[in-house]
Amino acid sequence: MWASTSLLLIELSRNWLLKNKKILLIDQELKNKNDKTFCFWSFKDDPISKHLQDLISTSWDTIELANSQYLSLSPLWYNHIHSINLYKQAQTLIKKYNCDTITMSISSIYEDTLWAYIMLHNTKIRAHIIFDSRSPEYEKSKNWESHIYQSFVGWMIETENTVINPSAFRFMDFDIPQLWYTQFVYVLPFSDSRALVEVTRFGSEAIDTSQAEEILETYIQKSYGNFKKIEVEIWCIPMSHRKIKIEQIWGVIHLGARNYNIKASTGYAFKNMYSQAYAITQSLKNNEDIQSYNTNHSVLLKSRFAFYDALLLDILENKPHYWKAIFTKFLQEIDIQKTLKFLDEKTNLKEEISIFIKLPWKPFLGALFKKITRTWWFLPLMLTLLTLLFIFLGKYTSVQSEVGFILFAVGMLTIGIPHGAVDHLLETGLWNRRKAPMFIISYILLSGIIGILWFLLPQVALIVFVVYSMWHFGQADGKKWNFSAITSFAWWVSVLVYILGTHFDETNIILNSLGSSQLPFSIPILGLFSWIILAFYKKSFSFSFTLIWLTLSSQIPLLFAFGLYFIGQHSFTAWTHIKWHLKISNSHIWLHSLPFHAGAWMILLIFYFFWPIESTVSPYWKWGIFFIFIACISFPHVITMDLLYRRKKTTIE
Ligand SMILES: Cc1cc2nc3c(=O)[nH]c(=O)nc-3n(C[C@H](O)[C@H](O)[C@H](O)COP(=O)(O)OP(=O)(O)OC[C@H]3O[C@@H](n4cnc5c(N)ncnc54)[C@H](O)[C@@H]3O)c2cc1C
């Protein structure tokens, strides 16, 4: 139990549903302390206000802003409940209805064909209905769902003088050091000399207690003068869009934080928990099924409010300095009733648009762009559009060549070469000066071995290059689509054979310039058919979409078809894996890659001027050199990425 279960007990009792029931309450700890502060806004005639009236200790209808300005909430009220009063009411009901209680940790909850069971060490307890409100455990982020913390340190204080205005509370006072997070203070006054003052941080790391205490001390002294500390509240709430590790078991209903009742962008949960308790009770009264009150994570994430929350969470996580400006706009330019209705997820689209146009656009557009680029359809859609553009420009026309070469150059400079130029960071996440010389020497040595192989035995070098490229490309795609190692390799053998085989003549000219033997056969346009069947069978939209543009790419010149795969598919995918691992921004990755990236281009120039090749062999000899250069610099990169993928088997997805 506690908060959510206490609310359920109160609702069930109010509706006479606890009578003649056999009830057991289990918790790993006794709740006999005032450990939390529950606040929520509501109208006086809302069920929550009416039914929890006895528990509400204080209500305010005014917010105190900076510079002694006030903002009326009326007819809304901001209500406060001491958690101990909620727990005491639950205890009273437990006694009244002779409920059994056990103070012990639950090991697991499971089901057989007939019943749901609770395991307490070696004891198995059977129940008709289990309400499970154990604290949630979150899964690892799979689709870049944000996961940050609302951490706070609060002091209940008694001031020396009667300096507090008890009729208004301070909601989010940002007039404290931000320290690269979103940090604010809120003050809940209970009399003219008593208040709860809490410093709160929204961020990827919880606030350090001593840092928070320093901020509190300064803030309270500045606002109210001398004071005495009476109680301390230190907590941390997840603000998350990640999936909670739960099994859906018939007869087990999840409550509270475990049922996604904490609103991801605000940390408020109390009203949601009450609404769930209210709805469950109404359904039980009407003998209706209550299993549907278990929130489904993927359904939850499809709602437009989850989408807004995702943008807000992204800003809080990555651009926390914007939050103050956003919140100030909310307070100054948007009707507070509308803001709170929006946070309650009760606004309509028209009202939401009227809110968004008043907020600073830049951080939202940034978060939106990021969200779009992370959707499964973004990359294949862009690549399909680019392939169609090349087809539209006409095969081998000058305009196709110009557009193609410009895009190829931009792609290679922005992501193609840079994605392989941060290998020096992959092991430790930092540039390690002591390891650097060895790293550079081994990198040059490995590249050099491949260069010598090309020089002495080009046929062997080509085979070696093709094998490790296929391994590497297949590995990145395989991670993305959850392929086994063998399927990944088979996939990339098919892709390479397809790209080369559908460009039979061009491939043979390049092979010729590399001094290698010719491709023995061409591949038909539907050469990837079996993979298309697999994509449909696996219902993987991203994979299906990729196959569509790959098939179309047989109709554009070889270099552009290969470039689209290498830059658009492979480098982009590997870049996201690297970003995931290093946890730094795109611009930081690019800047970190710069020295090695620039070095790679210098090596290309050396290859261009000094590689001993007959320039009269064919007009494609430069591309031959380019491929040898790519083969050399990619070999150590393939090894480094392989080590990363093996190390991070479970976290890169
Ligand atoms: C300090 C604080 C202040 C908050 N203030 C507000 C607020 O003002 N407004 C608002 O809307 N929301 C607020 N929240 C958010 C939310 O309302 C609370 O987190 C609320 O307590 C969640 O209720 P719950 O029932 O899910 O979890 P809890 O009340 O935390 O109860 C979970 C219980 O499960 C028990 N448990 C866990 N694992 C096991 C196990 N294996 N076996 C047995 N028992 C187990 C724990 O001991 C605990 O008692 C606040 C949260 C915190 C932490």
JSON list of C-alpha atoms and ligand atoms in Angstrom, two decimals, residues 1-6 26-29 31 35-40 78-79 87 104-107 120 133-136 150 152 186 198 233-237 255-259 262 267-273, ligand 1:
[
{"chain": "A", "resi": 1, "resn": "MET", "atom": "CA", "xyz": [0.00, 0.00, 0.00]},
{"chain": "A", "resi": 2, "resn": "TRP", "atom": "CA", "xyz": [0.26, 3.41, 0.90]},
{"chain": "A", "resi": 3, "resn": "ALA", "atom": "CA", "xyz": [-0.89, 6.61, -0.75]},
{"chain": "A", "resi": 4, "resn": "SER", "atom": "CA", "xyz": [-2.77, 5.03, -3.64]},
{"chain": "A", "resi": 5, "resn": "THR", "atom": "CA", "xyz": [-4.07, 2.11, -1.55]},
{"chain": "A", "resi": 6, "resn": "SER", "atom": "CA", "xyz": [-5.15, 4.44, 1.24]},
{"chain": "A", "resi": 26, "resn": "ILE", "atom": "CA", "xyz": [0.93, -5.95, 3.07]},
{"chain": "A", "resi": 27, "resn": "ASP", "atom": "CA", "xyz": [3.73, -3.40, 3.16]},
{"chain": "A", "resi": 28, "resn": "GLN", "atom": "CA", "xyz": [7.41, -3.72, 3.84]},
{"chain": "A", "resi": 29, "resn": "GLU", "atom": "CA", "xyz": [7.29, -0.81, 6.28]},
{"chain": "A", "resi": 31, "resn": "LYS", "atom": "CA", "xyz": [3.76, 4.25, 7.93]},
{"chain": "A", "resi": 35, "resn": "ASP", "atom": "CA", "xyz": [6.84, 11.64, 5.27]},
{"chain": "A", "resi": 36, "resn": "LYS", "atom": "CA", "xyz": [5.21, 13.42, 2.33]},
{"chain": "A", "resi": 37, "resn": "THR", "atom": "CA", "xyz": [3.23, 16.46, 1.35]},
{"chain": "A", "resi": 38, "resn": "PHE", "atom": "CA", "xyz": [0.37, 15.91, -1.04]},
{"chain": "A", "resi": 39, "resn": "CYS", "atom": "CA", "xyz": [-0.90, 18.91, -2.99]},
{"chain": "A", "resi": 40, "resn": "PHE", "atom": "CA", "xyz": [-3.42, 19.15, -5.79]},
{"chain": "A", "resi": 78, "resn": "TYR", "atom": "CA", "xyz": [-4.63, 24.49, -4.27]},
{"chain": "A", "resi": 79, "resn": "ASN", "atom": "CA", "xyz": [-5.05, 21.93, -1.47]},
{"chain": "A", "resi": 87, "resn": "TYR", "atom": "CA", "xyz": [-2.20, 7.10, 6.49]},
{"chain": "A", "resi": 104, "resn": "MET", "atom": "CA", "xyz": [6.96, -7.80, 5.12]},
{"chain": "A", "resi": 105, "resn": "SER", "atom": "CA", "xyz": [8.46, -7.42, 1.69]},
{"chain": "A", "resi": 106, "resn": "ILE", "atom": "CA", "xyz": [6.58, -9.10, -1.18]},
{"chain": "A", "resi": 107, "resn": "SER", "atom": "CA", "xyz": [8.94, -11.26, -3.23]},
{"chain": "A", "resi": 120, "resn": "LEU", "atom": "CA", "xyz": [6.08, -13.63, 0.89]},
{"chain": "A", "resi": 133, "resn": "SER", "atom": "CA", "xyz": [1.12, -0.48, -5.52]},
{"chain": "A", "resi": 134, "resn": "ARG", "atom": "CA", "xyz": [4.71, -1.56, -4.95]},
{"chain": "A", "resi": 135, "resn": "SER", "atom": "CA", "xyz": [7.16, 1.14, -6.03]},
{"chain": "A", "resi": 136, "resn": "PRO", "atom": "CA", "xyz": [7.80, 0.88, -9.77]},
{"chain": "A", "resi": 150, "resn": "GLN", "atom": "CA", "xyz": [12.16, 15.57, -9.54]},
{"chain": "A", "resi": 152, "resn": "PHE", "atom": "CA", "xyz": [13.64, 17.98, -3.53]},
{"chain": "A", "resi": 186, "resn": "TYR", "atom": "CA", "xyz": [8.03, 26.59, -3.56]},
{"chain": "A", "resi": 198, "resn": "GLU", "atom": "CA", "xyz": [11.13, 23.26, -0.61]},
{"chain": "A", "resi": 233, "resn": "GLU", "atom": "CA", "xyz": [11.55, 16.22, 3.65]},
{"chain": "A", "resi": 234, "resn": "ILE", "atom": "CA", "xyz": [14.03, 14.70, 1.20]},
{"chain": "A", "resi": 235, "resn": "TRP", "atom": "CA", "xyz": [12.72, 12.73, -1.77]},
{"chain": "A", "resi": 236, "resn": "CYS", "atom": "CA", "xyz": [13.09, 11.98, -5.41]},
{"chain": "A", "resi": 237, "resn": "ILE", "atom": "CA", "xyz": [10.25, 11.21, -7.85]},
{"chain": "A", "resi": 255, "resn": "LEU", "atom": "CA", "xyz": [-2.16, 1.40, -8.49]},
{"chain": "A", "resi": 256, "resn": "GLY", "atom": "CA", "xyz": [-0.28, 4.65, -7.91]},
{"chain": "A", "resi": 257, "resn": "ALA", "atom": "CA", "xyz": [3.14, 5.26, -9.38]},
{"chain": "A", "resi": 258, "resn": "ARG", "atom": "CA", "xyz": [3.17, 1.65, -10.55]},
{"chain": "A", "resi": 259, "resn": "ASN", "atom": "CA", "xyz": [0.21, 2.39, -12.81]},
{"chain": "A", "resi": 262, "resn": "ILE", "atom": "CA", "xyz": [2.73, 10.20, -11.92]},
{"chain": "A", "resi": 267, "resn": "GLY", "atom": "CA", "xyz": [5.50, 14.75, -10.96]},
{"chain": "A", "resi": 268, "resn": "TYR", "atom": "CA", "xyz": [1.91, 15.23, -9.72]},
{"chain": "A", "resi": 269, "resn": "ALA", "atom": "CA", "xyz": [0.11, 11.94, -9.05]},
{"chain": "A", "resi": 270, "resn": "PHE", "atom": "CA", "xyz": [-2.38, 12.48, -6.27]},
{"chain": "A", "resi": 271, "resn": "LYS", "atom": "CA", "xyz": [-5.39, 13.45, -8.38]},
{"chain": "A", "resi": 272, "resn": "ASN", "atom": "CA", "xyz": [-4.72, 10.64, -10.87]},
{"chain": "A", "resi": 273, "resn": "MET", "atom": "CA", "xyz": [-4.51, 8.16, -8.01]},
{"chain": "B", "resi": 1, "resn": "LIG", "atom": "C1", "xyz": [7.84, 13.58, -1.04]},
{"chain": "B", "resi": 1, "resn": "LIG", "atom": "C2", "xyz": [6.79, 13.41, -2.10]},
{"chain": "B", "resi": 1, "resn": "LIG", "atom": "C3", "xyz": [5.86, 14.39, -2.24]},
{"chain": "B", "resi": 1, "resn": "LIG", "atom": "C4", "xyz": [4.88, 14.28, -3.21]},
{"chain": "B", "resi": 1, "resn": "LIG", "atom": "N1", "xyz": [3.98, 15.26, -3.34]},
{"chain": "B", "resi": 1, "resn": "LIG", "atom": "C5", "xyz": [3.01, 15.16, -4.26]},
{"chain": "B", "resi": 1, "resn": "LIG", "atom": "C6", "xyz": [2.07, 16.20, -4.37]},
{"chain": "B", "resi": 1, "resn": "LIG", "atom": "O1", "xyz": [2.13, 17.19, -3.68]},
{"chain": "B", "resi": 1, "resn": "LIG", "atom": "N2", "xyz": [1.09, 16.05, -5.28]},
{"chain": "B", "resi": 1, "resn": "LIG", "atom": "C7", "xyz": [1.00, 14.96, -6.08]},
{"chain": "B", "resi": 1, "resn": "LIG", "atom": "O2", "xyz": [0.08, 14.90, -6.90]},
{"chain": "B", "resi": 1, "resn": "LIG", "atom": "N3", "xyz": [1.90, 13.97, -6.00]},
{"chain": "B", "resi": 1, "resn": "LIG", "atom": "C8", "xyz": [2.91, 14.05, -5.11]},
{"chain": "B", "resi": 1, "resn": "LIG", "atom": "N4", "xyz": [3.85, 13.05, -5.01]},
{"chain": "B", "resi": 1, "resn": "LIG", "atom": "C9", "xyz": [3.78, 11.92, -5.95]},
{"chain": "B", "resi": 1, "resn": "LIG", "atom": "C10", "xyz": [2.87, 10.76, -5.48]},
{"chain": "B", "resi": 1, "resn": "LIG", "atom": "O3", "xyz": [1.65, 11.30, -5.08]},
{"chain": "B", "resi": 1, "resn": "LIG", "atom": "C11", "xyz": [3.51, 9.97, -4.37]},
{"chain": "B", "resi": 1, "resn": "LIG", "atom": "O4", "xyz": [4.73, 9.42, -4.81]},
{"chain": "B", "resi": 1, "resn": "LIG", "atom": "C12", "xyz": [2.63, 8.84, -3.87]},
{"chain": "B", "resi": 1, "resn": "LIG", "atom": "O5", "xyz": [3.13, 8.43, -2.62]},
{"chain": "B", "resi": 1, "resn": "LIG", "atom": "C13", "xyz": [2.58, 7.64, -4.79]},
{"chain": "B", "resi": 1, "resn": "LIG", "atom": "O6", "xyz": [1.74, 6.69, -4.21]},
{"chain": "B", "resi": 1, "resn": "LIG", "atom": "P1", "xyz": [1.96, 5.12, -4.35]},
{"chain": "B", "resi": 1, "resn": "LIG", "atom": "O7", "xyz": [0.85, 4.44, -3.65]},
{"chain": "B", "resi": 1, "resn": "LIG", "atom": "O8", "xyz": [2.20, 4.80, -5.76]},
{"chain": "B", "resi": 1, "resn": "LIG", "atom": "O9", "xyz": [3.33, 4.85, -3.63]},
{"chain": "B", "resi": 1, "resn": "LIG", "atom": "P2", "xyz": [3.72, 4.92, -2.09]},
{"chain": "B", "resi": 1, "resn": "LIG", "atom": "O10", "xyz": [2.85, 5.82, -1.33]},
{"chain": "B", "resi": 1, "resn": "LIG", "atom": "O11", "xyz": [5.18, 5.23, -2.10]},
{"chain": "B", "resi": 1, "resn": "LIG", "atom": "O12", "xyz": [3.49, 3.45, -1.59]},
{"chain": "B", "resi": 1, "resn": "LIG", "atom": "C14", "xyz": [4.23, 2.37, -2.10]},
{"chain": "B", "resi": 1, "resn": "LIG", "atom": "C15", "xyz": [4.43, 1.41, -0.95]},
{"chain": "B", "resi": 1, "resn": "LIG", "atom": "O13", "xyz": [4.88, 0.19, -1.48]},
{"chain": "B", "resi": 1, "resn": "LIG", "atom": "C16", "xyz": [5.72, -0.37, -0.51]},
{"chain": "B", "resi": 1, "resn": "LIG", "atom": "N5", "xyz": [6.53, -1.40, -1.15]},
{"chain": "B", "resi": 1, "resn": "LIG", "atom": "C17", "xyz": [7.41, -1.23, -2.16]},
{"chain": "B", "resi": 1, "resn": "LIG", "atom": "N6", "xyz": [7.95, -2.40, -2.53]},
{"chain": "B", "resi": 1, "resn": "LIG", "atom": "C18", "xyz": [7.39, -3.35, -1.73]},
{"chain": "B", "resi": 1, "resn": "LIG", "atom": "C19", "xyz": [7.53, -4.75, -1.61]},
{"chain": "B", "resi": 1, "resn": "LIG", "atom": "N7", "xyz": [8.34, -5.44, -2.41]},
{"chain": "B", "resi": 1, "resn": "LIG", "atom": "N8", "xyz": [6.82, -5.39, -0.67]},
{"chain": "B", "resi": 1, "resn": "LIG", "atom": "C20", "xyz": [5.97, -4.73, 0.13]},
{"chain": "B", "resi": 1, "resn": "LIG", "atom": "N9", "xyz": [5.78, -3.38, 0.06]},
{"chain": "B", "resi": 1, "resn": "LIG", "atom": "C21", "xyz": [6.49, -2.71, -0.86]},
{"chain": "B", "resi": 1, "resn": "LIG", "atom": "C22", "xyz": [6.52, 0.78, 0.05]},
{"chain": "B", "resi": 1, "resn": "LIG", "atom": "O14", "xyz": [7.02, 0.50, 1.32]},
{"chain": "B", "resi": 1, "resn": "LIG", "atom": "C23", "xyz": [5.46, 1.88, 0.05]},
{"chain": "B", "resi": 1, "resn": "LIG", "atom": "O15", "xyz": [4.88, 2.02, 1.31]},
{"chain": "B", "resi": 1, "resn": "LIG", "atom": "C24", "xyz": [4.85, 13.15, -4.06]},
{"chain": "B", "resi": 1, "resn": "LIG", "atom": "C25", "xyz": [5.82, 12.18, -3.92]},
{"chain": "B", "resi": 1, "resn": "LIG", "atom": "C26", "xyz": [6.80, 12.31, -2.97]},
{"chain": "B", "resi": 1, "resn": "LIG", "atom": "C27", "xyz": [7.85, 11.27, -2.88]}
]
